[in-house]
């Protein structure tokens, strides 16, 4: 067994890890993928939240297997049978992962990989016992494979991320996993499906570039598809929140906020994001690129409603249902660069081709990649994949005979040049150099972060340790970085202040505005498709607002006031409303409709127990063509939007697109306190619990530390945000059309001190029970809505706290001191 040694001073490695997951048996059978050999990793396709059996019944997840990383990390592992959580109060966090068994020659390749590292560690480590060097096993002979029955239809290439510290190669870094991703995306014809624990690529975060080029490959492929007019889509599924303890506004949630910042910079915020780069080319990002997450719900003992995210831990990329990449590598710098975490991945192509469909046309697909992609997508929107697998086994046709299989020649398919799999290192880049480089790089980032917090003289600090600082005025450089990373592009390609997420309607808004799903693919009809129904909603219910009248979910530069979110997105870049297309004009109406279905204890609006979108009809056999609108928009996206609206209506689940400031955040999660109240005259149990998210104070005492008072302080601080001007003076942050931006509820760099008096008063009022509990009828309506949930799929929120982000107020002061390479 090889694990990361606790002693890495001599290699200069402090941050990186052996992240690969590998088990080889007899140099013939191997297991690899994303699954850790750890507690809490086994799960079913149903991803259930509770496991609190009656007395005498054994639990499915005993002891430490019943875990929730959003509540607390593993502890007291020397007592594996003891529970970490009260099962009747805390749901487990379901685990979605992908691993595989490998036999034959690829397993032997993995055995040789193990031997290479084993021998390297024997050379550099001091061991207390004598252990032998190993010889790498030879290639299998054809006759051996046939005799053992290990020949099949899948062809496989093992790829690695490996470098000097992990493999002992001082003059080379291998990043063949990144190369596999790049080539697969570049050569894709119609569809790329990605599941990953992180999505941090091709962007700039706080003036630090993220160098892996997977995001570049996606953007360039979308631009090419747009110019050629060919159907192409990329579907990315990541966790709603990183798997770290504490709510978003907690002092100790630095890791969570930093990763969210990096992912938002990759997807939708800043000029280097995928949204902004596509917008610059006049392309609607939602037509080609979609990001989704998973969430489930359950009933704790006593019929207490609860919800938790389904944590995505798999690392899968399926291209055109022909090629699959499965391994341990996340989409971030640590896994893709090669000189950081060590990783393994397998590129799999099935020579057994079957008839399929892409973009409405016949298209040959590989049996393995196609069946894997269909199973994953079915699982996410509620199809019983286990029952279908049983049926398929009974009627599965035998694979093609070996003489009928076409041999794959990858070299003949190369069309976009060749990447360098190995990066050469200069001889001077020794272990000592790695140690100095890692330390100085971390110091640069810590001092850069401290400069953003205060007025520390970075130049003097760097000079003292012998590091040259390129910028003569660090304060001015920080201001320029702040302004540069908070800009976007108009449809005409003009660079303007703001985020693309504020000008591009969200996927949910577009689904509501386009009246999807249509009547023939839904149980019911969209509200906006029926003028009478929409008029009735307008008359019967007011938009949900904060206590001071601000509109929930208004984009950061939506209007001159957050209380009047009625302007289409393009009015910030085009002065004449007559030039706006119909889609832009529908966006505010759709957002208003979403607010009418939101209940807000701290403000206005109670909302009907209905939804803006109907439940989509899901055909288990309708997953063959993932690119056509009939599936992508009317089933896949419609199911994600429908589920998102249900979880918002019942739980006020975090994160959410209707929460754009800390002030909105505090009032939004106050709904959880109302959930904690029991129904009058119906027993002591509360209506619901959401223990991993802010506002639920009825959680086990040992895991209920106070939240950061900074966010609560912002209830009383609705002043306009200020940013440094070009010459360092304070100025109101302008919107895209030059007008003053609305108040985001905070100012940049407000210190995390005690709550304001108004915040304390608001909290005291709520604690006195002034917010009435839910009635029995409302509790029944909640469960009825939850019964309409289609699987686990929800939309990734692109506007969550964007008002604070655009004011440089999303990250806390302590967050900026953390070295970014640990997280990106």
Coordinates of N, CA and C in Angstrom, one line a residue, residues 513-590:
X513 N -39.8 31.9 -19.2 CA -40.2 32.9 -20.3 C -40.5 32.2 -21.6
X514 N -39.9 31.0 -21.9 CA -40.2 30.3 -23.1 C -41.3 29.3 -23.0
X515 N -42.0 29.3 -21.8 CA -43.2 28.5 -21.6 C -42.9 27.0 -21.7
X516 N -41.8 26.6 -21.1 CA -41.4 25.2 -21.2 C -41.6 24.5 -19.8
X517 N -41.9 23.3 -19.9 CA -42.1 22.4 -21.0 C -43.5 22.7 -21.7
X518 N -43.7 22.4 -23.0 CA -45.0 22.6 -23.6 C -46.0 21.6 -23.1
X519 N -47.3 21.9 -23.4 CA -48.4 21.1 -22.9 C -48.2 19.6 -23.3
X520 N -47.7 19.3 -24.5 CA -47.6 17.9 -24.9 C -46.5 17.1 -24.2
X521 N -45.6 17.8 -23.5 CA -44.6 17.2 -22.7 C -44.6 17.5 -21.2
X522 N -45.8 17.8 -20.7 CA -45.9 18.2 -19.3 C -47.3 17.8 -18.8
X523 N -47.3 17.7 -17.5 CA -48.6 17.5 -16.8 C -49.1 18.9 -16.4
X524 N -49.9 19.5 -17.3 CA -50.4 20.8 -17.1 C -49.7 21.8 -18.1
X525 N -49.8 23.1 -17.8 CA -49.3 24.1 -18.8 C -48.6 25.1 -18.0
X526 N -47.6 25.8 -18.6 CA -46.8 26.9 -17.9 C -47.8 28.0 -17.7
X527 N -47.5 28.7 -16.5 CA -48.4 29.9 -16.2 C -48.3 31.0 -17.2
X528 N -47.1 31.3 -17.7 CA -47.0 32.4 -18.6 C -47.6 32.1 -20.0
X529 N -47.9 30.8 -20.2 CA -48.5 30.5 -21.5 C -50.0 30.8 -21.5
X530 N -50.6 30.9 -20.3 CA -52.0 31.1 -20.1 C -52.2 32.5 -19.5
X531 N -52.6 33.5 -20.4 CA -52.8 34.8 -19.9 C -53.7 35.0 -18.7
X532 N -54.8 34.2 -18.7 CA -55.8 34.3 -17.6 C -55.2 33.9 -16.3
X533 N -54.4 32.7 -16.4 CA -53.8 32.2 -15.2 C -52.7 33.2 -14.7
X534 N -51.9 33.8 -15.6 CA -50.9 34.7 -15.2 C -51.5 36.0 -14.6
X535 N -52.6 36.4 -15.2 CA -53.3 37.6 -14.6 C -53.8 37.4 -13.2
X536 N -54.3 36.1 -13.0 CA -54.8 35.8 -11.7 C -53.7 35.8 -10.7
X537 N -52.5 35.2 -11.1 CA -51.4 35.2 -10.2 C -50.9 36.7 -9.9
X538 N -50.9 37.6 -10.9 CA -50.6 39.0 -10.7 C -51.5 39.6 -9.6
X539 N -52.8 39.3 -9.8 CA -53.7 40.0 -8.9 C -53.7 39.4 -7.5
X540 N -53.5 38.1 -7.4 CA -53.7 37.5 -6.1 C -52.5 37.6 -5.2
X541 N -51.3 37.7 -5.8 CA -50.0 37.6 -5.0 C -49.1 38.7 -5.4
X542 N -48.4 39.2 -4.3 CA -47.4 40.3 -4.5 C -46.0 39.6 -4.7
X543 N -45.1 40.3 -5.3 CA -43.7 39.9 -5.3 C -43.2 39.8 -3.9
X544 N -42.4 38.7 -3.7 CA -41.7 38.6 -2.4 C -40.6 39.7 -2.3
X545 N -40.6 40.4 -1.2 CA -39.7 41.5 -0.9 C -39.1 41.4 0.4
X546 N -38.0 42.1 0.6 CA -37.4 42.2 1.9 C -38.2 43.1 2.8
X547 N -37.9 43.2 4.1 CA -38.7 44.0 5.0 C -38.7 45.5 4.5
X548 N -37.6 45.9 3.9 CA -37.5 47.3 3.5 C -37.9 47.6 2.0
X549 N -38.5 46.5 1.4 CA -39.1 46.7 0.1 C -38.2 46.3 -1.0
X550 N -37.0 45.9 -0.8 CA -36.1 45.4 -1.9 C -36.7 44.1 -2.5
X551 N -36.4 44.0 -3.8 CA -36.9 42.9 -4.6 C -35.9 41.7 -4.4
X552 N -36.4 40.5 -4.1 CA -35.5 39.3 -4.1 C -35.0 39.1 -5.5
X553 N -33.7 38.7 -5.6 CA -33.2 38.2 -6.9 C -32.9 39.2 -8.0
X554 N -33.1 40.5 -7.7 CA -32.7 41.5 -8.7 C -31.3 41.4 -9.0
X555 N -30.9 41.4 -10.3 CA -29.5 41.4 -10.6 C -28.7 42.6 -10.0
X556 N -27.4 42.4 -9.9 CA -26.6 43.4 -9.2 C -26.8 44.8 -9.8
X557 N -27.0 44.9 -11.1 CA -27.1 46.2 -11.8 C -28.4 46.3 -12.6
X558 N -29.5 45.7 -11.9 CA -30.8 45.6 -12.6 C -31.4 46.9 -12.9
X559 N -31.3 47.8 -12.0 CA -32.0 49.1 -12.1 C -31.4 50.1 -11.2
X560 N -31.9 51.3 -11.1 CA -31.4 52.3 -10.2 C -31.8 52.0 -8.8
X561 N -32.7 51.1 -8.6 CA -33.1 50.8 -7.2 C -33.5 49.3 -7.2
X562 N -33.1 48.6 -6.1 CA -33.4 47.2 -5.9 C -34.9 47.0 -5.7
X563 N -35.6 48.1 -5.4 CA -37.1 48.0 -5.2 C -37.8 48.0 -6.5
X564 N -37.2 48.3 -7.7 CA -37.9 48.3 -8.9 C -37.1 47.5 -10.0
X565 N -37.2 46.2 -9.8 CA -36.5 45.3 -10.7 C -37.4 45.0 -11.9
X566 N -37.5 46.0 -12.8 CA -38.5 45.8 -13.9 C -37.8 46.2 -15.3
X567 N -36.5 46.3 -15.3 CA -35.9 46.7 -16.6 C -35.3 45.4 -17.2
X568 N -35.4 45.2 -18.5 CA -34.8 44.1 -19.2 C -33.3 44.2 -19.1
X569 N -32.6 43.1 -19.2 CA -31.1 43.2 -19.1 C -30.4 44.1 -20.0
X570 N -30.8 44.2 -21.2 CA -30.1 45.0 -22.2 C -30.2 46.5 -22.0
X571 N -31.1 47.0 -21.1 CA -31.3 48.4 -20.9 C -30.1 49.0 -20.3
X572 N -29.2 48.1 -19.7 CA -28.0 48.7 -19.1 C -26.9 48.9 -20.2
X573 N -27.1 48.4 -21.4 CA -26.1 48.6 -22.4 C -26.7 49.2 -23.7
X574 N -28.0 49.3 -23.8 CA -28.6 49.9 -24.9 C -29.7 50.8 -24.4
X575 N -29.7 52.1 -24.8 CA -30.6 53.1 -24.3 C -32.0 53.0 -24.8
X576 N -32.2 52.4 -26.0 CA -33.5 52.4 -26.6 C -34.2 51.1 -26.4
X577 N -35.3 51.1 -25.6 CA -36.0 49.8 -25.3 C -36.6 49.2 -26.6
X578 N -36.8 50.0 -27.6 CA -37.4 49.4 -28.9 C -36.4 48.5 -29.6
X579 N -35.1 48.5 -29.2 CA -34.2 47.6 -29.8 C -34.1 46.3 -29.1
X580 N -34.8 46.1 -28.0 CA -34.7 44.9 -27.3 C -35.5 43.8 -27.9
X581 N -34.9 42.6 -27.8 CA -35.7 41.4 -28.4 C -36.7 41.0 -27.3
X582 N -37.6 40.1 -27.8 CA -38.6 39.6 -26.9 C -38.1 38.9 -25.7
X583 N -37.0 38.1 -25.9 CA -36.5 37.4 -24.7 C -36.0 38.3 -23.6
X584 N -35.4 39.4 -24.0 CA -34.9 40.4 -22.9 C -36.1 40.9 -22.2
X585 N -37.2 41.2 -22.9 CA -38.3 41.8 -22.2 C -39.1 40.8 -21.3
X586 N -38.9 39.5 -21.6 CA -39.6 38.5 -20.8 C -38.9 38.2 -19.5
X587 N -37.6 38.5 -19.4 CA -36.8 38.1 -18.3 C -37.3 38.7 -17.0
X588 N -37.5 40.1 -16.9 CA -38.1 40.6 -15.6 C -39.4 40.0 -15.3
X589 N -40.3 39.8 -16.3 CA -41.6 39.2 -16.0 C -41.4 37.8 -15.4
X590 N -40.5 37.0 -15.9 CA -40.2 35.7 -15.4 C -39.7 35.8 -14.0

